[in-house]
């Protein structure tokens, strides 16, 4: 036989916080609900101990009129608990305190503004946009290999199944942070936002695991040049995914920066084959995230190459590095199609491109701009239609250099 023992709010009980117990005959009673009257006396808070969920009710003992609590409700609930629940009014006060502590109900609720959550979602959308473009290039390259007989890539092959999984993970990563904004809240709890970040990061980490498996498959490509190209493309994609993960996990570029000699920057890992002039004095130190800066240079080089191919001009890309007024300036110049005056102010906007969708790849200029700003630097552009473009990244010289 089951019996229920309750302690309800009465005029004689000024505490207004009431634990509700469920007792099964022969067993110790367990706390299943906590009722608390709101500070305005117009509503009740009903906390489900087992489900760890808070609801709002006009009458605490009625089930049908309850509605989910907002963040503001949760903050007010905590204020009621801290204000009243610590006063010793019941024999069960010790157990109530223990339950409140275990559930973190007495801890301050850290919040983040809606504007910041929106910016977070937009920033990740930028990363995702570039990852999808890179994915399209990877699939196109594999399709060319399949048609040339360099590798097996039919619908049942492990390669295609892995790529299909990558596409699915990219699709699933999009709505997680956007879902938060569907609630018409002015603020969100940092815990809730962190949970959204982590869930998204886990999907990207699975993509990196798949890349490792794909890299093992590319080893079997017989043509050395094609194998190297595919592994290089995969490594760039992997680096971009890692950068997106670092963004979600709030790992700043400061955490991964290294002090390096700027003179060797152009010749170390950029993949740039032609350097017109390196005027940077030796032993000029800069503190950078090498992966981020190398990725920017690769991206600018690839954009310059595409611009010249579009203009049917097959000349060298000019890379010029120099030290000017306490800064390092690296310029990537092409004599390609150029950028029209109406498009020039928009080239660093998220999602803006003049390329066909299938040709969009690399980091994207919006992310390049953000990486430079994270370094305390900037990126500039000069362009003239029919004559070409010059993109310049500017980095501060390290102290003591």
PDB file of N, CA and C in Angstrom, residues 7 26 31 41 58 80 124 132 170 172 202-203 227 237 257-258 264 268 275 285 288 312 338 387:
ATOM      1  N   UNK A   7       4.186  18.414   2.916  1.00  0.00           N
ATOM      2  CA  UNK A   7       4.274  19.600   3.762  1.00  0.00           C
ATOM      3  C   UNK A   7       3.931  20.775   2.876  1.00  0.00           C
ATOM      4  N   UNK A  26       7.156   0.594   3.903  1.00  0.00           N
ATOM      5  CA  UNK A  26       8.332  -0.234   4.116  1.00  0.00           C
ATOM      6  C   UNK A  26       9.610   0.342   3.538  1.00  0.00           C
ATOM      7  N   UNK A  31      12.142  12.547  -1.691  1.00  0.00           N
ATOM      8  CA  UNK A  31      11.636  13.847  -2.115  1.00  0.00           C
ATOM      9  C   UNK A  31      11.447  13.837  -3.625  1.00  0.00           C
ATOM     10  N   UNK A  41       3.808  36.539  -5.116  1.00  0.00           N
ATOM     11  CA  UNK A  41       2.640  35.834  -4.574  1.00  0.00           C
ATOM     12  C   UNK A  41       1.579  35.524  -5.637  1.00  0.00           C
ATOM     13  N   UNK A  58      -0.191  28.338 -11.331  1.00  0.00           N
ATOM     14  CA  UNK A  58      -0.995  29.261 -10.521  1.00  0.00           C
ATOM     15  C   UNK A  58      -1.401  28.595  -9.213  1.00  0.00           C
ATOM     16  N   UNK A  80      14.243  32.972  -4.514  1.00  0.00           N
ATOM     17  CA  UNK A  80      13.317  32.529  -3.458  1.00  0.00           C
ATOM     18  C   UNK A  80      13.990  31.495  -2.563  1.00  0.00           C
ATOM     19  N   UNK A 124      29.466  30.398 -36.272  1.00  0.00           N
ATOM     20  CA  UNK A 124      29.592  28.980 -36.625  1.00  0.00           C
ATOM     21  C   UNK A 124      29.029  28.716 -38.016  1.00  0.00           C
ATOM     22  N   UNK A 132      31.298  23.114 -45.952  1.00  0.00           N
ATOM     23  CA  UNK A 132      30.457  22.530 -47.000  1.00  0.00           C
ATOM     24  C   UNK A 132      31.086  22.763 -48.376  1.00  0.00           C
ATOM     25  N   UNK A 170      27.524  17.371 -41.102  1.00  0.00           N
ATOM     26  CA  UNK A 170      27.480  18.805 -41.394  1.00  0.00           C
ATOM     27  C   UNK A 170      26.047  19.322 -41.352  1.00  0.00           C
ATOM     28  N   UNK A 172      23.563  17.990 -39.610  1.00  0.00           N
ATOM     29  CA  UNK A 172      23.071  17.915 -38.229  1.00  0.00           C
ATOM     30  C   UNK A 172      23.667  18.997 -37.335  1.00  0.00           C
ATOM     31  N   UNK A 202      31.099  17.798 -30.958  1.00  0.00           N
ATOM     32  CA  UNK A 202      31.188  16.339 -31.034  1.00  0.00           C
ATOM     33  C   UNK A 202      30.945  15.840 -32.456  1.00  0.00           C
ATOM     34  N   UNK A 203      30.049  16.491 -33.177  1.00  0.00           N
ATOM     35  CA  UNK A 203      29.793  16.081 -34.565  1.00  0.00           C
ATOM     36  C   UNK A 203      31.002  16.379 -35.450  1.00  0.00           C
ATOM     37  N   UNK A 227      47.845  11.194 -55.383  1.00  0.00           N
ATOM     38  CA  UNK A 227      47.761  10.818 -53.963  1.00  0.00           C
ATOM     39  C   UNK A 227      48.170  11.988 -53.066  1.00  0.00           C
ATOM     40  N   UNK A 237      41.261  20.458 -45.194  1.00  0.00           N
ATOM     41  CA  UNK A 237      39.896  20.322 -44.668  1.00  0.00           C
ATOM     42  C   UNK A 237      39.945  19.979 -43.180  1.00  0.00           C
ATOM     43  N   UNK A 257      49.306  30.050 -29.825  1.00  0.00           N
ATOM     44  CA  UNK A 257      50.285  30.884 -30.500  1.00  0.00           C
ATOM     45  C   UNK A 257      51.717  30.450 -30.201  1.00  0.00           C
ATOM     46  N   UNK A 258      52.567  30.678 -31.199  1.00  0.00           N
ATOM     47  CA  UNK A 258      53.989  30.395 -31.048  1.00  0.00           C
ATOM     48  C   UNK A 258      54.771  31.623 -31.501  1.00  0.00           C
ATOM     49  N   UNK A 264      60.939  33.636 -42.055  1.00  0.00           N
ATOM     50  CA  UNK A 264      60.714  32.301 -42.602  1.00  0.00           C
ATOM     51  C   UNK A 264      59.258  31.953 -42.808  1.00  0.00           C
ATOM     52  N   UNK A 268      57.560  28.506 -45.063  1.00  0.00           N
ATOM     53  CA  UNK A 268      57.364  27.382 -44.138  1.00  0.00           C
ATOM     54  C   UNK A 268      55.914  26.957 -44.104  1.00  0.00           C
ATOM     55  N   UNK A 275      57.868  33.350 -54.636  1.00  0.00           N
ATOM     56  CA  UNK A 275      57.906  34.519 -53.775  1.00  0.00           C
ATOM     57  C   UNK A 275      58.705  35.589 -54.502  1.00  0.00           C
ATOM     58  N   UNK A 285      60.610  38.707 -34.810  1.00  0.00           N
ATOM     59  CA  UNK A 285      59.689  37.777 -34.131  1.00  0.00           C
ATOM     60  C   UNK A 285      58.237  38.251 -34.206  1.00  0.00           C
ATOM     61  N   UNK A 288      52.107  34.078 -33.351  1.00  0.00           N
ATOM     62  CA  UNK A 288      50.937  33.736 -34.159  1.00  0.00           C
ATOM     63  C   UNK A 288      50.487  32.308 -33.875  1.00  0.00           C
ATOM     64  N   UNK A 312      42.219  33.805 -67.787  1.00  0.00           N
ATOM     65  CA  UNK A 312      43.068  33.142 -68.778  1.00  0.00           C
ATOM     66  C   UNK A 312      44.459  33.784 -68.842  1.00  0.00           C
ATOM     67  N   UNK A 338      40.107  40.751 -61.138  1.00  0.00           N
ATOM     68  CA  UNK A 338      39.820  41.911 -60.310  1.00  0.00           C
ATOM     69  C   UNK A 338      38.426  41.842 -59.703  1.00  0.00           C
ATOM     70  N   UNK A 387      42.594  44.163 -64.008  1.00  0.00           N
ATOM     71  CA  UNK A 387      44.026  44.288 -63.727  1.00  0.00           C
ATOM     72  C   UNK A 387      44.487  43.436 -62.552  1.00  0.00           C
TER      73      UNK A 387
END
